[in-house]
Amino acid sequence: VVLRRGEHGEPGSVLAFDLGSDGTGHDLIAVPGGGARERAEPDRYTPGDRHFQMAGREVFQHAVTRMTESSRAVLESARWTVPDVDRLVAHQANARILTAVGERLALPADRHIANIDRVGNTGAASIPLALADAAARSELRAGHRVLLTSFGAGLTWGSAALLWPDLAAAAG
């Protein structure tokens, strides 16, 4: 995905963003024996440590809280209110997370962009893929106010507000 900063109100511009991290939750989403860890200390790790592990309930709570807080911070920075948001595009990790964030923001479900039901969790590519899918389905129109929000390992999170560009005009 290509993003750029623009002037307030300029279609296609990123108007505001919020990023955060909390390293105290680094072990909630991890591959314990991943990377060079197992090679460096082979006696310390079991074969199961090579696989993705997650503390599901804790991650869910952190994800919903952080994505909601970050979204609110971005809305304030962009000088938008929740009713101003035309589309919410969240990291497509879990449909329950998407629903919970939308509910906490009081954003109607018909404004949520979701494709997890068709493509599953596509990791870091989920927001760009959801945007491309929504654009192809004409769910995004020039001038739409779009709120992006995501959460990941580390723990890390971020949100951005942008005005959707006129893709036909940009391609021409």
Short mmCIF file of N, CA and C in Angstrom, two decimals, residues 1-4 12 14 128 162 165:
data_model
loop_
_atom_site.label_atom_id
_atom_site.label_comp_id
_atom_site.label_asym_id
_atom_site.label_seq_id
_atom_site.Cartn_x
_atom_site.Cartn_y
_atom_site.Cartn_z
N VAL A 1 0.86 -1.17 0.00
CA VAL A 1 0.00 0.00 0.00
C VAL A 1 0.90 1.23 0.00
N VAL A 2 0.50 2.24 -0.72
CA VAL A 2 1.26 3.49 -0.78
C VAL A 2 0.46 4.55 -0.04
N LEU A 3 1.09 5.13 0.97
CA LEU A 3 0.47 6.20 1.74
C LEU A 3 1.36 7.43 1.65
N ARG A 4 0.74 8.60 1.78
CA ARG A 4 1.52 9.83 1.80
C ARG A 4 0.82 10.84 2.69
N GLY A 12 -6.83 11.32 -0.57
CA GLY A 12 -5.66 10.46 -0.69
C GLY A 12 -4.61 10.72 0.38
N VAL A 14 -2.95 11.04 4.24
CA VAL A 14 -3.02 10.54 5.61
C VAL A 14 -3.11 11.78 6.49
N PRO A 128 -3.92 -3.69 3.92
CA PRO A 128 -3.84 -3.42 2.48
C PRO A 128 -4.74 -4.31 1.64
N LEU A 162 -7.50 8.68 6.99
CA LEU A 162 -7.20 9.15 5.65
C LEU A 162 -8.47 9.40 4.86
N PRO A 165 -8.83 8.35 -1.93
CA PRO A 165 -8.64 9.10 -3.18
C PRO A 165 -9.58 8.63 -4.29
#
